[in-house]
Short mmCIF file of C-alpha atoms and ligand atoms in Angstrom, two decimals:
data_model
loop_
_atom_site.label_atom_id
_atom_site.label_comp_id
_atom_site.label_asym_id
_atom_site.label_seq_id
_atom_site.Cartn_x
_atom_site.Cartn_y
_atom_site.Cartn_z
CA UNK A 275 227.34 218.43 210.01
CA UNK A 276 227.09 214.99 208.45
CA UNK A 277 226.89 213.34 211.69
CA UNK A 278 223.82 215.38 212.49
CA UNK A 279 222.31 214.56 209.08
CA UNK A 280 223.01 210.77 209.56
CA UNK A 281 221.52 211.01 213.06
CA UNK A 282 218.28 212.56 211.79
CA UNK A 283 217.92 210.11 209.11
CA UNK A 284 218.43 207.24 211.61
CA UNK A 285 215.86 208.58 213.77
CA UNK A 286 213.34 208.97 211.05
CA UNK A 287 214.03 205.32 210.04
CA UNK A 288 213.31 204.23 213.48
CA UNK A 289 209.93 206.22 213.72
CA UNK A 290 208.82 204.95 210.22
CA UNK A 291 209.58 201.32 211.15
CA UNK A 292 207.96 201.62 214.43
CA UNK A 293 204.68 203.16 212.91
CA UNK A 294 204.65 200.52 210.23
CA UNK A 295 205.11 197.74 212.57
CA UNK A 296 204.14 198.53 216.23
CA UNK A 297 205.55 195.07 217.02
CA UNK A 298 209.03 195.72 215.97
CA UNK A 299 210.46 195.11 219.35
CA UNK A 300 210.17 191.18 218.92
CA UNK A 301 211.92 191.17 215.65
CA UNK A 302 214.99 192.52 213.80
CA UNK A 303 215.31 194.10 210.40
CA UNK A 304 217.72 192.96 207.71
CA UNK A 305 217.69 194.28 204.00
CA UNK A 306 215.17 191.71 203.03
CA UNK A 307 212.37 192.48 205.65
CA UNK A 308 211.57 191.23 209.11
CA UNK A 309 213.17 188.62 210.99
CA UNK A 310 211.21 186.86 213.51
CA UNK A 311 212.50 184.64 216.49
CA UNK A 312 209.12 184.10 218.19
CA UNK A 313 205.24 183.64 217.73
CA UNK A 314 203.28 186.46 218.84
CA UNK A 315 199.76 185.25 218.73
CA UNK A 316 197.16 187.97 217.59
CA UNK A 317 199.95 190.39 216.58
CA UNK A 318 200.54 191.74 213.11
CA UNK A 319 202.75 189.18 211.16
CA UNK A 320 204.74 190.37 208.01
CA UNK A 321 206.11 188.36 205.15
CA UNK A 322 209.68 188.52 203.63
CA UNK A 323 208.46 191.60 201.55
CA UNK A 324 207.26 193.49 204.58
CA UNK A 325 203.61 192.77 203.76
CA UNK A 326 201.10 191.49 206.21
CA UNK A 327 200.63 187.71 205.59
CA UNK A 328 197.27 187.23 203.94
CA UNK A 329 196.46 183.63 204.34
CA UNK A 330 193.41 182.86 206.61
CA UNK A 331 191.74 179.81 207.60
CA UNK A 332 195.04 178.20 206.98
CA UNK A 333 196.30 174.81 206.35
CA UNK A 334 200.16 173.88 206.46
CA UNK A 335 202.10 170.96 204.85
CA UNK A 336 205.55 170.03 205.09
CA UNK A 337 207.49 169.30 201.89
CA UNK A 338 211.24 169.02 201.06
CA UNK A 339 212.46 170.73 204.33
CA UNK A 340 209.88 173.66 204.16
CA UNK A 341 206.37 174.32 205.34
CA UNK A 342 203.90 175.76 203.10
CA UNK A 343 201.10 178.06 204.38
CA UNK A 344 198.14 178.23 202.28
CA UNK A 345 195.34 180.57 203.32
CA UNK A 346 192.36 182.71 202.19
CA UNK A 347 193.51 185.79 200.63
CA UNK A 348 191.12 188.50 201.98
CA UNK A 349 190.68 192.11 201.20
CA UNK A 350 188.44 192.37 198.41
CA UNK A 351 184.77 192.17 199.31
CA UNK A 352 184.92 188.58 198.21
CA UNK A 353 187.48 185.80 197.97
CA UNK A 354 190.89 187.05 196.19
CA UNK A 355 191.71 183.21 195.90
CA UNK A 356 194.39 181.26 198.04
CA UNK A 357 197.75 182.65 198.77
CA UNK A 358 200.76 180.50 199.52
CA UNK A 359 203.86 181.14 201.68
CA UNK A 360 206.96 179.06 202.62
CA UNK A 361 209.23 178.85 205.72
CA UNK A 362 211.80 176.78 206.82
CA UNK A 363 211.67 177.81 210.53
CA UNK A 364 207.70 178.55 210.94
CA UNK A 365 208.53 182.16 212.17
CA UNK A 366 209.45 183.80 208.79
CA UNK A 367 207.37 183.33 205.74
CA UNK A 368 208.19 183.93 202.17
CA UNK A 369 205.57 185.13 199.89
CA UNK A 370 205.20 182.40 197.02
CA UNK A 371 202.21 184.03 195.59
CA UNK A 372 198.56 183.28 194.56
CA UNK A 373 198.31 179.46 194.49
CA UNK A 374 194.80 179.49 193.04
CA UNK A 375 193.29 182.59 191.37
CA UNK A 376 189.58 183.05 190.94
CA UNK A 377 188.42 182.92 187.30
CA UNK A 378 187.15 186.17 185.53
CA UNK A 379 183.83 187.47 186.94
CA UNK A 380 182.18 187.17 183.55
CA UNK A 381 182.85 183.26 183.16
CA UNK A 382 180.51 180.46 184.04
CA UNK A 383 183.25 178.87 186.14
CA UNK A 384 182.40 177.77 189.62
CA UNK A 385 185.26 179.91 190.81
CA UNK A 386 184.38 183.02 188.83
CA UNK A 387 185.55 186.08 190.87
CA UNK A 388 182.89 186.83 193.50
CA UNK A 389 182.99 183.43 194.68
CA UNK A 390 183.90 182.57 198.25
CA UNK A 391 186.92 180.30 198.92
CA UNK A 392 187.62 179.11 202.45
CA UNK A 393 189.80 177.19 204.59
CA UNK A 394 192.08 175.84 201.86
CA UNK A 395 194.05 172.42 202.74
CA UNK A 396 196.78 170.90 200.61
CA UNK A 397 197.68 167.32 200.61
CA UNK A 398 200.38 165.44 198.65
CA UNK A 399 199.46 162.26 196.71
CA UNK A 400 202.25 159.81 196.77
CA UNK A 401 200.94 157.79 193.84
CA UNK A 402 200.25 160.62 191.46
CA UNK A 403 202.95 163.02 192.64
CA UNK A 404 200.52 165.78 192.63
CA UNK A 405 199.45 168.28 195.21
CA UNK A 406 195.69 168.56 195.82
CA UNK A 407 194.03 171.58 197.23
CA UNK A 408 190.57 171.18 198.95
CA UNK A 409 188.55 174.12 200.19
CA UNK A 410 185.09 175.34 201.00
CA UNK A 411 183.40 176.98 197.83
CA UNK A 412 180.44 179.25 197.79
CA UNK A 413 179.24 180.29 194.31
CA UNK A 414 179.42 183.90 193.21
CA UNK A 415 176.16 185.86 194.34
CA UNK A 416 174.63 182.95 196.24
CA UNK A 417 175.76 183.93 199.81
CA UNK A 418 176.56 180.67 201.60
CA UNK A 419 173.67 178.51 200.03
CA UNK A 420 175.95 176.40 197.67
CA UNK A 421 177.72 174.75 200.48
CA UNK A 422 180.14 172.82 198.32
CA UNK A 423 183.56 171.29 198.55
CA UNK A 424 185.92 172.16 195.85
CA UNK A 425 189.33 170.45 194.42
CA UNK A 426 192.20 171.89 192.65
CA UNK A 427 195.42 170.27 191.54
CA UNK A 428 199.04 171.07 190.69
CA UNK A 429 202.27 169.31 189.90
CA UNK A 430 204.33 172.00 191.98
CA UNK A 431 203.38 172.84 195.63
CA UNK A 432 203.20 176.64 195.11
CA UNK A 433 200.90 176.20 192.24
CA UNK A 434 199.37 177.66 190.09
CA UNK A 435 196.66 175.10 190.94
CA UNK A 436 194.07 174.09 188.19
CA UNK A 437 190.41 174.11 189.31
CA UNK A 438 188.98 170.49 188.93
CA UNK A 439 185.55 170.47 190.34
CA UNK A 440 183.05 171.55 193.16
CA UNK A 441 180.12 169.51 194.57
CA UNK A 442 178.32 168.39 197.71
CA UNK A 443 180.10 165.39 198.91
CA UNK A 444 177.81 162.35 198.12
CA UNK A 445 175.06 165.11 197.86
CA UNK A 446 175.66 166.39 201.42
CA UNK A 447 176.06 170.17 202.14
CA UNK A 448 179.82 170.88 202.81
CA UNK A 449 180.78 174.08 204.63
CA UNK A 450 183.70 174.43 207.06
CA UNK A 451 185.96 171.52 206.36
CA UNK A 452 189.52 169.99 206.82
CA UNK A 453 191.63 167.48 205.12
CA UNK A 454 193.37 164.92 207.11
CA UNK A 455 195.98 162.50 205.55
CA UNK A 456 196.37 159.37 207.75
CA UNK A 457 199.67 157.61 208.35
CA UNK A 458 199.06 154.99 205.52
CA UNK A 459 198.69 157.72 202.99
CA UNK A 460 195.11 157.81 202.75
CA UNK A 461 193.15 161.07 202.99
CA UNK A 462 189.90 162.21 204.16
CA UNK A 463 187.49 165.36 204.16
CA UNK A 464 185.89 166.16 207.56
CA UNK A 465 182.98 168.34 206.88
CA UNK A 466 180.20 170.42 208.32
CA UNK A 467 176.94 169.40 206.83
CA UNK A 468 173.37 169.68 207.12
CA UNK A 469 173.54 173.49 207.56
CA UNK A 470 176.44 172.77 210.13
CA UNK A 471 174.09 170.46 212.31
CA UNK A 472 176.20 167.26 211.26
CA UNK A 473 180.09 166.76 211.15
CA UNK A 474 180.68 164.20 208.44
CA UNK A 475 183.62 162.25 207.11
CA UNK A 476 184.35 161.01 203.73
CA UNK A 477 187.50 159.14 202.37
CA UNK A 478 188.86 160.56 199.33
CA UNK A 479 189.58 158.63 196.05
CA UNK A 480 193.10 157.14 195.47
CA UNK A 481 194.00 160.23 193.42
CA UNK A 482 192.44 162.58 196.02
CA UNK A 483 190.50 164.51 193.24
CA UNK A 484 187.09 163.19 194.46
CA UNK A 485 185.21 161.68 197.43
CA UNK A 486 184.45 157.92 197.66
CA UNK A 487 181.00 156.51 198.83
CA UNK A 488 182.84 155.82 202.26
CA UNK A 489 181.12 158.85 203.95
CA UNK A 490 179.71 158.79 207.51
CA UNK A 491 178.02 161.12 209.96
CA UNK A 492 180.27 161.46 212.93
CA UNK A 493 178.01 163.27 215.35
CA UNK A 494 175.22 165.96 215.16
CA UNK A 495 176.21 168.71 217.59
CA UNK A 496 175.99 171.91 215.41
CA UNK A 497 179.76 172.44 215.39
CA UNK A 498 182.08 173.60 212.52
CA UNK A 499 185.58 174.71 212.01
CA UNK A 500 187.06 171.06 212.21
CA UNK A 501 190.84 170.70 213.20
CA UNK A 502 192.14 167.46 213.65
CA UNK A 503 195.45 165.56 215.06
CA UNK A 504 196.72 162.26 216.11
CA UNK A 505 198.47 161.49 219.18
CA UNK A 506 199.26 158.13 220.95
CA UNK A 507 196.83 156.27 218.49
CA UNK A 508 194.13 158.51 219.36
CA UNK A 509 192.53 161.10 217.14
CA UNK A 510 191.64 164.70 218.47
CA UNK A 511 188.96 166.65 216.74
CA UNK A 512 188.69 170.25 217.73
CA UNK A 513 185.47 172.28 216.56
CA UNK A 514 183.83 175.50 217.23
CA UNK A 515 180.29 176.46 217.74
CA UNK A 516 178.25 178.10 214.92
CA UNK A 517 178.35 181.88 215.55
CA UNK A 518 179.64 183.03 212.14
CA UNK A 519 182.82 185.30 212.58
CA UNK A 520 181.97 185.74 216.31
CA UNK A 521 184.22 183.80 218.61
CA UNK A 522 182.80 181.28 220.86
CA UNK A 523 183.86 178.29 222.98
CA UNK A 524 186.01 175.40 221.31
CA UNK A 525 185.50 171.75 222.30
CA UNK A 526 187.12 168.55 221.20
CA UNK A 527 186.26 164.95 220.52
CA UNK A 528 188.49 161.72 220.74
CA UNK A 529 188.27 158.56 219.00
CA UNK A 530 190.67 155.62 218.19
CA UNK A 531 189.15 155.49 214.57
CA UNK A 532 188.43 158.07 212.36
CA UNK A 533 185.08 156.70 211.58
CA UNK A 534 184.25 157.02 215.28
CA UNK A 535 182.59 156.39 217.72
CA UNK A 536 183.81 160.00 218.69
CA UNK A 537 183.59 160.81 222.27
CA UNK A 538 182.90 164.48 223.34
CA UNK A 539 185.38 165.84 226.07
CA UNK A 540 183.95 167.93 228.98
CA UNK A 541 186.99 169.88 229.19
CA UNK A 542 187.71 173.19 227.41
CA UNK A 543 191.35 172.46 226.23
CA UNK A 544 192.07 176.16 226.39
CA UNK A 545 193.09 177.50 229.75
CA UNK A 546 193.11 181.11 231.30
CA UNK A 547 191.14 184.33 230.45
CA UNK A 548 189.44 184.23 227.18
CA UNK A 549 189.32 180.47 227.06
CA UNK A 550 185.50 180.60 226.81
CA UNK A 551 185.73 182.45 223.56
CA UNK A 552 188.74 180.45 222.17
CA UNK A 553 190.81 183.76 222.90
CA UNK A 554 188.88 185.51 220.42
CA UNK A 555 189.52 182.92 217.69
CA UNK A 556 188.21 179.89 215.80
CA UNK A 557 189.87 176.85 215.37
CA UNK A 558 191.35 175.94 211.83
CA UNK A 559 194.31 173.80 211.78
CA UNK A 560 196.60 171.61 214.15
CA UNK A 561 200.11 171.38 212.83
CA UNK A 562 202.45 168.79 213.84
CA UNK A 563 206.09 170.27 214.28
CA UNK A 564 208.57 168.31 212.08
CA UNK A 565 211.50 166.75 213.94
CA UNK A 566 209.79 167.32 217.32
CA UNK A 567 207.76 164.26 218.26
CA UNK A 568 204.29 164.67 219.56
CA UNK A 569 204.61 168.54 219.38
CA UNK A 570 201.67 170.31 217.77
CA UNK A 571 200.79 173.94 217.27
CA UNK A 572 196.97 174.94 217.52
CA UNK A 573 196.06 177.41 214.78
CA UNK A 574 193.06 179.83 214.98
CA UNK A 575 191.80 182.87 213.21
CA UNK A 576 190.75 185.81 215.19
CA UNK A 577 188.32 187.20 212.57
CA UNK A 578 187.78 190.89 212.00
CA UNK A 579 184.69 190.93 209.81
CA UNK A 580 185.06 194.74 209.22
CA UNK A 581 188.50 194.21 207.69
CA UNK A 582 188.96 190.50 207.08
CA UNK A 583 192.56 191.17 205.83
CA UNK A 584 193.41 192.36 209.33
CA UNK A 585 192.06 189.11 210.80
CA UNK A 586 194.89 187.85 213.22
CA UNK A 587 196.63 184.53 213.42
CA UNK A 588 196.52 182.72 216.83
CA UNK A 589 199.47 180.08 217.05
CA UNK A 590 199.58 178.32 220.47
CA UNK A 591 201.51 175.20 221.59
CA UNK A 592 199.43 172.19 222.57
CA UNK A 593 200.44 170.42 225.75
CA UNK A 594 199.37 166.79 226.17
CA UNK A 595 198.79 166.05 229.84
CA UNK A 596 197.72 162.50 230.55
CA UNK A 597 196.50 162.39 226.91
CA UNK A 598 194.30 165.49 227.36
CA UNK A 599 195.32 168.57 225.19
CA UNK A 600 195.75 171.90 226.91
CA UNK A 601 196.33 175.21 225.24
CA UNK A 602 197.48 178.16 227.45
CA UNK A 603 197.57 181.64 226.29
CA UNK A 604 201.03 183.16 225.92
CA UNK A 605 202.04 186.62 224.41
CA UNK A 606 205.05 185.31 222.92
CA UNK A 607 206.81 181.87 222.68
CA UNK A 608 209.21 180.00 220.44
CA UNK A 609 209.62 176.27 219.52
CA UNK A 610 211.95 175.55 222.44
CA UNK A 611 208.67 175.80 224.55
CA UNK A 612 208.34 172.06 223.65
CA UNK A 613 211.92 171.22 224.91
CA UNK A 614 210.77 172.73 228.31
CA UNK A 615 207.27 171.21 228.56
CA UNK A 616 207.90 167.60 227.88
C1 GAL B 779 182.16 181.02 210.13
C2 GAL B 779 183.02 180.02 209.30
C3 GAL B 779 183.92 180.91 208.62
C4 GAL B 779 183.25 181.66 207.64
C5 GAL B 779 182.25 182.57 208.28
C6 GAL B 779 181.38 183.37 207.63
O1 GAL B 779 181.18 180.26 210.78
O2 GAL B 779 183.79 179.19 210.32
O3 GAL B 779 185.00 179.99 208.07
O4 GAL B 779 182.67 180.92 206.76
O5 GAL B 779 181.46 181.76 209.05
O6 GAL B 779 180.40 183.96 208.22
#
């Protein structure tokens, strides 16, 4: 009799698990949560607590043997702040909580609840020992009109980050942006300006808490969603067209200097069906894989404007063929891809 009871309980467990996560075939459960061994672009992705990872428009940095994934906490009508997760293998992510919280709605703060915080990127300052978060900020009740960059700081990588300031860099509008730290430790903001018609760069101050006056127009191509990486002494800057949440075709530019001149490539680096709409996603970051020389992962958001929490993450390996990036769709892959494609 007991055997029958246990049998029924086991079957129920399988059914509940499968419903909660239709992707359960690619992972195992342990008593802490899900264990992944692969990336499955566009599928639901759960954290160590069994909750969907909620960190959109992400930026990832590596510190003390772990990766930290920062991203937009979505779900409320406006921004819920910036979430952070940690991982030592890139597949399994531990929820570390809210790195930056919006302030109360009834305050005069630039980040009063109701504001929009997008595309957070964190960088470590070797001189001050601080972690500095940059993000795109839109002020409460103003739609996308404020067009500001914003800065927050913390002594601890997971935060809580303290808001420092928001502004238009050197007076220029700033919407989609990314932060790039070069090999010499200096850092830069690359930002879509003049209603996204211009892509600009500005060098950050020594403490990374402000921009310097070293600020330059890179190109005027009406592009956004910048994501940059460096390979063989060349910089590659990927961008999307400007169609809001709707996907469009990615492109990229190359230069041997961050300050340009940037040369636009004729090739779409994405290959295969869906390449003309970035596989339904929009560029956000290119992650260098630690310990694997010249291996990069392309990160994009497949936005779901009807339910932004359920926007999906597209992580795909970048292959560099004759110094040209190529990104092919694959339903499932793991880091050993890079060992086979060298
Ligand atoms: C996109 C942008 C996203 C978000 C969205 C809002 O163009 O890349 O980060 O701002 O518009 O409509």
